[in-house]
Tab-separated table of C-alpha atoms in Angstrom:
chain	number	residue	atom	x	y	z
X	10	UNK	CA	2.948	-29.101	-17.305
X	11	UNK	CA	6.395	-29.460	-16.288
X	12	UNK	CA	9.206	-28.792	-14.118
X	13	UNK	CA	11.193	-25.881	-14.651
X	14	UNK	CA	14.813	-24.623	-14.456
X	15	UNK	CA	15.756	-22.222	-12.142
X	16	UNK	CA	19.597	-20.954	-11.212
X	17	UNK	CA	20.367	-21.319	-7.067
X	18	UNK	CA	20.492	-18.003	-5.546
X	19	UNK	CA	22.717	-16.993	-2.665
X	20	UNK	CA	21.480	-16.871	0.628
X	21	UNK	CA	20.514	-13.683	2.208
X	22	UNK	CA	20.446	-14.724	5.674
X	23	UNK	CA	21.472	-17.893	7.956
X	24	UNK	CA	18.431	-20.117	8.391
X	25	UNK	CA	19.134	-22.759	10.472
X	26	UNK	CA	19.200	-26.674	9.821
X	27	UNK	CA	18.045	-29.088	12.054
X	28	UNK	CA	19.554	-32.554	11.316
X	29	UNK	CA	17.922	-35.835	13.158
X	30	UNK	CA	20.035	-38.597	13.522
X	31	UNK	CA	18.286	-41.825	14.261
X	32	UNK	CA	20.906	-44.363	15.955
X	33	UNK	CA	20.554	-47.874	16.599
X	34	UNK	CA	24.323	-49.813	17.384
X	35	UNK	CA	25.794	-47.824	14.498
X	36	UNK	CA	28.092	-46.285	16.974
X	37	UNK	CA	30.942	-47.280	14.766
X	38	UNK	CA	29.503	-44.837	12.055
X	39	UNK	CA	27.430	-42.025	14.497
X	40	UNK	CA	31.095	-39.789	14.419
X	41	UNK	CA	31.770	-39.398	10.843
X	42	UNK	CA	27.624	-39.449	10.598
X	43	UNK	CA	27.643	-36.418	12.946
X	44	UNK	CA	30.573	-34.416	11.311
X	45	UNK	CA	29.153	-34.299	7.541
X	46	UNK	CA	26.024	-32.429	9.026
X	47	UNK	CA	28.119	-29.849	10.768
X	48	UNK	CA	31.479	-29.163	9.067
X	49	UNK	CA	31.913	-27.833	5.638
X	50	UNK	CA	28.094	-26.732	5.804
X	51	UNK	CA	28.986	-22.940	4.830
X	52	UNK	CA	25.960	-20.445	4.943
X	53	UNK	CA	22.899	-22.339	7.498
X	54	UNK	CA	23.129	-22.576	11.241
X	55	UNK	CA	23.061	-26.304	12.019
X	56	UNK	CA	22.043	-28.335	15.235
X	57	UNK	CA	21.777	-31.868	15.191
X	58	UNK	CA	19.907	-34.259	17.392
X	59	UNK	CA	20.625	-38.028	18.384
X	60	UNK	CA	18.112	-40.468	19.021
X	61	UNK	CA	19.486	-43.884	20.543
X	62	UNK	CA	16.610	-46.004	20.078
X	63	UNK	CA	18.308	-48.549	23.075
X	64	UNK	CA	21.579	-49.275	21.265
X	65	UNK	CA	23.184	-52.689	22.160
X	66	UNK	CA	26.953	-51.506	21.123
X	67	UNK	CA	28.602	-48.276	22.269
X	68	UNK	CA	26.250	-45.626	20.590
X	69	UNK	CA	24.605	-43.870	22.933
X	70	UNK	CA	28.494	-43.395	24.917
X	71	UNK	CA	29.487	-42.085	21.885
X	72	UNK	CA	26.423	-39.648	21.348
X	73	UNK	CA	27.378	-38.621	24.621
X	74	UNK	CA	31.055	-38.007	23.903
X	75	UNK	CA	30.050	-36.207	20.616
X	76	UNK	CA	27.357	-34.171	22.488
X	77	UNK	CA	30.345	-33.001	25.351
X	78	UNK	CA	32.218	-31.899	22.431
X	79	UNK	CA	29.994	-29.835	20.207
X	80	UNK	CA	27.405	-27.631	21.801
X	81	UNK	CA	24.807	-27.643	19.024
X	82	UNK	CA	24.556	-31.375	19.644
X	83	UNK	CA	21.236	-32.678	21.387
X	84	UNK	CA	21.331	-36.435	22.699
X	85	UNK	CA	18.059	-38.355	23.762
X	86	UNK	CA	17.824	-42.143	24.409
X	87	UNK	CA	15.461	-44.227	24.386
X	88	UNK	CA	14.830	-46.485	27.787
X	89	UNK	CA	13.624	-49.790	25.584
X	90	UNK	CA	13.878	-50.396	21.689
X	91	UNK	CA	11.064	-48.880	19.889
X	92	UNK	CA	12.101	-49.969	16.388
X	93	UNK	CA	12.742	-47.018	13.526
X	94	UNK	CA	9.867	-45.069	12.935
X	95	UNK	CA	9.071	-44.278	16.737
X	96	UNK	CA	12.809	-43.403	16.535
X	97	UNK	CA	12.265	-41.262	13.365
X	98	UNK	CA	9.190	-39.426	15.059
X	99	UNK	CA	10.743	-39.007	18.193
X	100	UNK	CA	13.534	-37.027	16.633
X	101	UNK	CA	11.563	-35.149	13.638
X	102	UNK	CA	8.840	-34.062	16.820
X	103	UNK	CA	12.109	-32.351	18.556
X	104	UNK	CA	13.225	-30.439	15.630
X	105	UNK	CA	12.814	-26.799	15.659
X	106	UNK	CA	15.177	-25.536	13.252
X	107	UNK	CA	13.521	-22.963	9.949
X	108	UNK	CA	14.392	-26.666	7.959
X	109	UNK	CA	14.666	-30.340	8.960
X	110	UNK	CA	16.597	-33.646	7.545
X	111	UNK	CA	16.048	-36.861	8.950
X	112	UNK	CA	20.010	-38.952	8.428
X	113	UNK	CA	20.389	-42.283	9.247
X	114	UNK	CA	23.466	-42.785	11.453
X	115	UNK	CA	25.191	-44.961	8.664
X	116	UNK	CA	24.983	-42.314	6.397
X	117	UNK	CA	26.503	-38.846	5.253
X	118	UNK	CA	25.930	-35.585	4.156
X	119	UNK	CA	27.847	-34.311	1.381
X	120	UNK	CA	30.198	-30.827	2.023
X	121	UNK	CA	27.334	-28.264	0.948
X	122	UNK	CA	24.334	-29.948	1.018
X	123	UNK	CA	22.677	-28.062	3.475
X	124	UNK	CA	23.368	-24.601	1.962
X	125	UNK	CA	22.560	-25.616	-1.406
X	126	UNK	CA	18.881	-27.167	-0.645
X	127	UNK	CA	18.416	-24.168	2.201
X	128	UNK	CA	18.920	-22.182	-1.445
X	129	UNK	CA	15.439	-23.302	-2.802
X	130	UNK	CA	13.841	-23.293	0.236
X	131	UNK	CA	14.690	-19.135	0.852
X	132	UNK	CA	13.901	-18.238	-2.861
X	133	UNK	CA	10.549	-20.387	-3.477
X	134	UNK	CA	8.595	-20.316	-0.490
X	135	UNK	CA	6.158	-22.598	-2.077
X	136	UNK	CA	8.462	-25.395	-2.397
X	137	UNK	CA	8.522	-27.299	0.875
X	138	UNK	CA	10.580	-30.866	-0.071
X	139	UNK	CA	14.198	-30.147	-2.003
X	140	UNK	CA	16.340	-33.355	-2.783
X	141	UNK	CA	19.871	-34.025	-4.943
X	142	UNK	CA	20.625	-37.528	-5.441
X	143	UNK	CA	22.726	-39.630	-3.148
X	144	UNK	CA	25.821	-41.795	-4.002
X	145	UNK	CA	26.088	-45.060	-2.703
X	146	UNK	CA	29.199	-46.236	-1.157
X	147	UNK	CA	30.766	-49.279	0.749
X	148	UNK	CA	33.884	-48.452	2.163
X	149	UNK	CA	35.582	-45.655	0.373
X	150	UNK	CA	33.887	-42.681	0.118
X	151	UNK	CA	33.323	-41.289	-3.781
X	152	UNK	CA	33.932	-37.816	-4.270
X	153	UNK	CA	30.535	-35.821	-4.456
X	154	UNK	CA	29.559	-33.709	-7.502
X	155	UNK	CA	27.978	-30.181	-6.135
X	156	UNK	CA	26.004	-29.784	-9.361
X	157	UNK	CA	25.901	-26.517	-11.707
X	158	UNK	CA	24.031	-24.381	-9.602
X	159	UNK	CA	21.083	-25.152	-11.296
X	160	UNK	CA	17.540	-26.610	-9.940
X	161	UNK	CA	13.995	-27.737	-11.195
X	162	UNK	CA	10.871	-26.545	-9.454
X	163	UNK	CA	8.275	-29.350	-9.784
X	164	UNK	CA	4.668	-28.278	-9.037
X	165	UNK	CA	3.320	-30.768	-6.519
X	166	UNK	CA	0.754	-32.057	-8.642
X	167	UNK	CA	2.756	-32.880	-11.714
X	168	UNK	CA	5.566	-34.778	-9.548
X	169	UNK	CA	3.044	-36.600	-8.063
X	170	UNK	CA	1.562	-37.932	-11.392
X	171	UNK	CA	4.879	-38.549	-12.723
X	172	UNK	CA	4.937	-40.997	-9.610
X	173	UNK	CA	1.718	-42.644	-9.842
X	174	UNK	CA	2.747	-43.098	-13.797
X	175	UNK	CA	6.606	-45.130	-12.983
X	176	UNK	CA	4.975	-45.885	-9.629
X	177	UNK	CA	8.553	-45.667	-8.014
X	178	UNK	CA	10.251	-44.189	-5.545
X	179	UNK	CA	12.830	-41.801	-6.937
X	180	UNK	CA	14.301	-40.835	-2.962
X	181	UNK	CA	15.790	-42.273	-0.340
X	182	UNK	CA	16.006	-40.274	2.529
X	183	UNK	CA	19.516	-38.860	3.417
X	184	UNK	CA	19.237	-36.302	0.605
X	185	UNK	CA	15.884	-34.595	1.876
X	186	UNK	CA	15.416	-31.403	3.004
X	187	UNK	CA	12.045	-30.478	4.379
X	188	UNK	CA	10.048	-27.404	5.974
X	189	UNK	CA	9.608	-27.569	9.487
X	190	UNK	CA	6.362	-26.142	9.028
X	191	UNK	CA	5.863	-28.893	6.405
X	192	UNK	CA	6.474	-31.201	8.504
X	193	UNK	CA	4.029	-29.843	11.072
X	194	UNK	CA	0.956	-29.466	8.710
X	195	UNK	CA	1.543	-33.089	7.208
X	196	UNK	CA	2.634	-35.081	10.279
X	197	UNK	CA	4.705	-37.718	11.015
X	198	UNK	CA	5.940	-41.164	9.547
X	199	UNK	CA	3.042	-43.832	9.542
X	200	UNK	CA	3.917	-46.993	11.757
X	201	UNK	CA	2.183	-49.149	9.852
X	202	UNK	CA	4.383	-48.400	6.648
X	203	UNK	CA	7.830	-49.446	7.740
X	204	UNK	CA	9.115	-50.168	4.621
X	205	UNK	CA	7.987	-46.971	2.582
X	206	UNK	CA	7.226	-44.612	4.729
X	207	UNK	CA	9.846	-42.186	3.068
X	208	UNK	CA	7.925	-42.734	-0.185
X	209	UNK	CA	4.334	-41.885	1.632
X	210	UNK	CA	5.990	-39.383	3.352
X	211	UNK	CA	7.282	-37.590	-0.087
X	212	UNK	CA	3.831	-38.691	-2.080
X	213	UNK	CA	1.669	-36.741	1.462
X	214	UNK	CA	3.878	-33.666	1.311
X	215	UNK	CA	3.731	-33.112	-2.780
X	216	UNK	CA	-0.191	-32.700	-1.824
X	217	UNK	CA	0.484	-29.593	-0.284
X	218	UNK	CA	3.782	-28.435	-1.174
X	219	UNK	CA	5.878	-28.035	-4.333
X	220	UNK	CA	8.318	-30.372	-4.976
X	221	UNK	CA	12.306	-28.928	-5.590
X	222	UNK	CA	15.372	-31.182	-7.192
X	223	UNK	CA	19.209	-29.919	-7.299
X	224	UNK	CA	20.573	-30.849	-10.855
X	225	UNK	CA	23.371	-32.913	-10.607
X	226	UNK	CA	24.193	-32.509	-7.082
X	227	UNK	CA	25.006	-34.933	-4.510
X	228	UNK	CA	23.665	-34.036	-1.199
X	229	UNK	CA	24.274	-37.527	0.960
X	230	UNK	CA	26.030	-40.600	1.185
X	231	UNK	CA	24.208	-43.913	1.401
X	232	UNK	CA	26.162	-46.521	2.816
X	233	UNK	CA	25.626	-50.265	1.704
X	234	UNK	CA	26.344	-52.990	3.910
X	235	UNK	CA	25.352	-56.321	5.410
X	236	UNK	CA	22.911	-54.658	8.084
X	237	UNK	CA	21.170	-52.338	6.369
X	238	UNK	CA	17.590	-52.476	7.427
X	239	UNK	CA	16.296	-53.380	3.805
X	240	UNK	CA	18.414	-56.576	3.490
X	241	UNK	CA	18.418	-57.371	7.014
X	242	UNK	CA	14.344	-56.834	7.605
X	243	UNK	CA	12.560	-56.441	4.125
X	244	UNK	CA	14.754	-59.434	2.028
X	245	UNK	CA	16.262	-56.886	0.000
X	246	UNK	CA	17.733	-58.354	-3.542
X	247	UNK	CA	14.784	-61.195	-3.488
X	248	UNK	CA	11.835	-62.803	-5.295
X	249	UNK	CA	10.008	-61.948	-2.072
X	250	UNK	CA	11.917	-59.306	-0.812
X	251	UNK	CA	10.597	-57.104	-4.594
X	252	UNK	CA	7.263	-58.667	-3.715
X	253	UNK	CA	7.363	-56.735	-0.384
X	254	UNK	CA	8.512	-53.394	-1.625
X	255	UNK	CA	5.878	-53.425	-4.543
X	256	UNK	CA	2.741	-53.943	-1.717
X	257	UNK	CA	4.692	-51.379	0.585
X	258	UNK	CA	5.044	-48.957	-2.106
X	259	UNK	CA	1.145	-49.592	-3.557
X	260	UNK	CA	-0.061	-48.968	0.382
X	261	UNK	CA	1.765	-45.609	0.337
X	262	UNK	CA	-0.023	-44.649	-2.391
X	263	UNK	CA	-3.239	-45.639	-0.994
X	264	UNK	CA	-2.294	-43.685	2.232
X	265	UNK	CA	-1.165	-40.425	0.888
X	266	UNK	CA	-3.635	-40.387	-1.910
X	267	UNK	CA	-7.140	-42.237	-0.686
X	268	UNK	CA	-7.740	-40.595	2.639
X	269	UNK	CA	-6.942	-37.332	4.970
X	270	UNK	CA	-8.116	-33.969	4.580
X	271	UNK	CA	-6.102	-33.031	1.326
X	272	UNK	CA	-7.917	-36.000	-0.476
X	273	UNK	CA	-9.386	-34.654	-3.919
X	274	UNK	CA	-11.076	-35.570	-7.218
X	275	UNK	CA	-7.324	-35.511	-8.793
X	276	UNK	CA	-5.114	-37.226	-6.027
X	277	UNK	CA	-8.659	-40.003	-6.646
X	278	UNK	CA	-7.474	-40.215	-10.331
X	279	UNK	CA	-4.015	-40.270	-9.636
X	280	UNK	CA	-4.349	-43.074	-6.942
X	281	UNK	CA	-6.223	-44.845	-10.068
X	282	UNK	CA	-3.139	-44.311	-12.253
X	283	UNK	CA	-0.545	-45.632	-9.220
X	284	UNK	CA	-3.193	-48.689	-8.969
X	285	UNK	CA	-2.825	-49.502	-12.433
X	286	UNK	CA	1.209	-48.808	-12.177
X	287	UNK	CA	1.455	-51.514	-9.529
X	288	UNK	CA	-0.582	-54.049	-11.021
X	289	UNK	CA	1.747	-53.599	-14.471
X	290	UNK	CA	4.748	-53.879	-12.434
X	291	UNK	CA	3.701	-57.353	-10.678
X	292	UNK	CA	2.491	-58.816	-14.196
X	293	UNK	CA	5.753	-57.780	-16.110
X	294	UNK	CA	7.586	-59.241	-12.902
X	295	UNK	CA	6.146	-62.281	-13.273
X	296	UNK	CA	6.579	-62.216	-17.538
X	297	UNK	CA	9.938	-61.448	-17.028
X	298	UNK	CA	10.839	-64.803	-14.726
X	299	UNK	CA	8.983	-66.909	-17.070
X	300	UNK	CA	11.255	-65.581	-19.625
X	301	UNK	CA	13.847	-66.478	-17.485
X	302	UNK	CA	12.608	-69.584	-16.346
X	303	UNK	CA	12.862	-69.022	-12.692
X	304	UNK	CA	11.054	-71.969	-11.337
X	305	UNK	CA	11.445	-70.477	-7.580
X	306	UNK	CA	9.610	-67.610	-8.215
X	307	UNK	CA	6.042	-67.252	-6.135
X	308	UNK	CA	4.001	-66.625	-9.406
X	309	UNK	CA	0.854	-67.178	-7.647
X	310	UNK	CA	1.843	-63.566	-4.807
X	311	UNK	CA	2.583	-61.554	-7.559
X	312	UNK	CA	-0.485	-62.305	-10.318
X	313	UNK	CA	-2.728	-62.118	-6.741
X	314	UNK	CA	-1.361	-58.708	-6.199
X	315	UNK	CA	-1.979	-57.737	-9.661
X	316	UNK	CA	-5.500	-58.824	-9.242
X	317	UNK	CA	-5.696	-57.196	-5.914
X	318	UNK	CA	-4.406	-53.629	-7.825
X	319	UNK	CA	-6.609	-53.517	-10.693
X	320	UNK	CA	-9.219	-56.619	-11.297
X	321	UNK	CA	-8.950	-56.074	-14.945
X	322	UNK	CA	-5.425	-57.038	-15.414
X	323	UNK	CA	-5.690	-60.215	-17.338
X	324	UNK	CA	-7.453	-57.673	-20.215
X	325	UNK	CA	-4.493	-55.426	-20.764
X	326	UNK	CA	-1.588	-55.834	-22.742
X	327	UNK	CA	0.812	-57.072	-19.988
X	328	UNK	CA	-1.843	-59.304	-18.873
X	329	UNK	CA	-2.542	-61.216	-22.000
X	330	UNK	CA	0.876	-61.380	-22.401
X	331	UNK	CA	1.633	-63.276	-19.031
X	332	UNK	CA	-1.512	-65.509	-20.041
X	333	UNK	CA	0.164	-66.253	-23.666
X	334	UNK	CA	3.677	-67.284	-21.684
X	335	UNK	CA	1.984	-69.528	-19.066
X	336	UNK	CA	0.555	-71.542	-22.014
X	337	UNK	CA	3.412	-71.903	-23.521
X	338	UNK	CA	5.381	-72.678	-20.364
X	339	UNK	CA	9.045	-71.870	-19.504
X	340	UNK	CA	11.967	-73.177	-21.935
X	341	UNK	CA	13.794	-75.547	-19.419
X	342	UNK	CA	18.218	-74.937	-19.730
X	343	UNK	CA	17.933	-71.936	-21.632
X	344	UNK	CA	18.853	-68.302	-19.848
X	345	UNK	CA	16.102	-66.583	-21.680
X	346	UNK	CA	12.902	-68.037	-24.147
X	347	UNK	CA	14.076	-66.862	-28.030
X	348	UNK	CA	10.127	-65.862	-27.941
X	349	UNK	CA	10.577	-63.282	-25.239
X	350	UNK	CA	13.815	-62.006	-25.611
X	351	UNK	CA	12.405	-58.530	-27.336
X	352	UNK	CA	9.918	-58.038	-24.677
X	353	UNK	CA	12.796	-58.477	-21.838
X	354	UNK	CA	14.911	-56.290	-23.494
X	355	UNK	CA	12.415	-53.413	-23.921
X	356	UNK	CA	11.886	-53.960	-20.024
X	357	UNK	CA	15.719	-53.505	-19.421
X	358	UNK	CA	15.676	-50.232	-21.621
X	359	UNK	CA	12.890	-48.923	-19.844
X	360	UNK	CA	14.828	-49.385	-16.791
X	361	UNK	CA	17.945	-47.596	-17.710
X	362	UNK	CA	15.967	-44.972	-19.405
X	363	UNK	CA	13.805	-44.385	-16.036
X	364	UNK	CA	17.660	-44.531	-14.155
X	365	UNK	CA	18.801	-41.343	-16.377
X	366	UNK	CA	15.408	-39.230	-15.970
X	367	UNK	CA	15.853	-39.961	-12.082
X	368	UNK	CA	19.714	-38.143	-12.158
X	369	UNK	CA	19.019	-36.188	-15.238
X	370	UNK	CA	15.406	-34.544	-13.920
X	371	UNK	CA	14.655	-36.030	-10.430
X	372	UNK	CA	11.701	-37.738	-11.462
């Protein structure tokens, strides 16, 4: 099975929108933040909440100041730091709106955004996560494309095996609308997963819930820069830093998938699918530097994770292949080894090809 196409609807009544705002000293960005979630958000009733998790800078005056200004504007601070996904929770526990999304204070909402994911949400009741895609900016904001009016309704089941088959995370987090109800029956965002916890959160709710993806349609902002949590926490851009995101990403499969209450005989084979997905990933990783020659690269992490993932590695395809380039060893002063060149560029096709399904399908 597949997704299918479905044309937006209008909405019938006002549901109302409750947008979290998670704010630690991005006080610089928390007004522009705040005004994409309530102006130019035509057809929902929206209320947002601010949670200061113990801002150093002037965030929480400027909550404050926002807050005096707008009466649908909630402010809580924290009295110490509690780090982003007590933050997260704090907020997400507070939100009573019909729908919820959780937007980092750096980032915006695109004019629209609410309305149009509200849209799926009124006319399939069994779809209970709706996403767009999300444009990445630096300083000057892009224009955002609202999309055709178009949408695809993924069954839970077959977005989550798409997912355990790339074994990637296809969203970020600004561009998520949830049920509150969802939310409720599913629970919060694990501690222990700080770097994908959006993923586990999105892999735990397609258990239960169908899965819904605007064509074409921007529904956030993300803003790049130098202290974003994934360069500024997780190494983002590295060796290690890709190292970290593939064991993050392979423990929110195990959490959504291996254990709880919604565990089954599928989400079991599925988890074996995602298993075999990571493993593949750290061997063609590790392939691909040899290629490259990258002498810094910590060979010995990644072929341990593969290991780790699925035992059998060193009998598949991938793995026989990393054991033919280690023999051979790296080709010192060249960019790439003539021997490997086809194999590295099928790996950068795959890429762009898994780049257009992502905009093109949502998956």
């Amino acid at each position: 099975m597949g997704g299918a196409v479905r044309r937006l609807v209008p909405l019938k009544r006002r549901p109302r929108v409750t947008v979290v705002i998670p704010c630690y000293n991005y006080g610089r960005y928390l007004g522009p933040c705040v005004a994409s979630a309530l102006d130019g958000q035509d057809g929902v009733d929206v209320d947002v909440i601010i949670i200061d998790d113990k801002s150093t800078d002037d965030s929480l005056a400027t909550a404050r100041e926002i807050a005096d200004e707008r009466n649908n504007v909630r402010v809580y601070a924290h009295p110490y730091n509690l780090g982003g996904i007590a933050t997260y929770n704090d907020g997400l526990t507070l939100a009573d709106g019909d729908y919820v999304v959780l937007l980092s204070a750096d980032d915006l909402l695109t004019p629209g955004s609410l309305s149009r994911a509200a849209m799926v949400m009124e006319m399939a009741p069994n779809v209970g996560l709706v996403y767009g895609t999300s444009r990445v900016f630096h300083d000057q904001l892009p224009l955002s494309r609202p999309g055709h009016g178009h949408w695809i309704h993924w069954p839970g089941r077959d977005w989550l095996r798409i997912r355990c088959q790339s074994g990637y995370n296809v969203v970020a987090s600004p561009e998520v609308m949830m049920r509150t109800k969802l939310l409720r029956k599913i629970g919060l965002y694990r501690a222990d997963l700080p770097h994908a916890g959006d993923f586990e959160m999105w892999l735990r709710a397609a258990t239960v819930t169908d899965v819904g993806f605007l064509i074409g349609a921007d529904q956030a902002f993300y803003r790049q820069h130098d202290t974003n949590m994934h360069k500024t926490t997780f190494q983002g851009g590295t060796h290690q830093g890709v190292l970290v995101d593939l064991k993050q990403r392979w423990l929110a499969f195990e959490a959504a998938l291996g254990t709880g209450e919604h565990a089954s005989v599928l989400h079991s084979q599925l988890l074996t699918t995602a298993r075999a997905t990571i493993a593949r990933h750290a061997i063609q990783y590790s392939s691909y530097a040899y290629a490259r020659g990258s002498l810094d690269f910590p060979f010995p992490a990644y072929e341990e994770l593969a290991l780790r993932a699925r035992p059998d590695i060193g009998k598949t395809y991938g793995g026989r292949g990393l054991a033919w380039r280690k023999r051979l060893g790296m080709a010192r002063g060249l960019p790439l080894h003539p021997l490997w060149a086809p194999s590295a560029l099928a790996l950068r096709i795959t890429e762009v090809l898994r780049r257009v399904r992502r905009f093109g399908a949502g998956v």
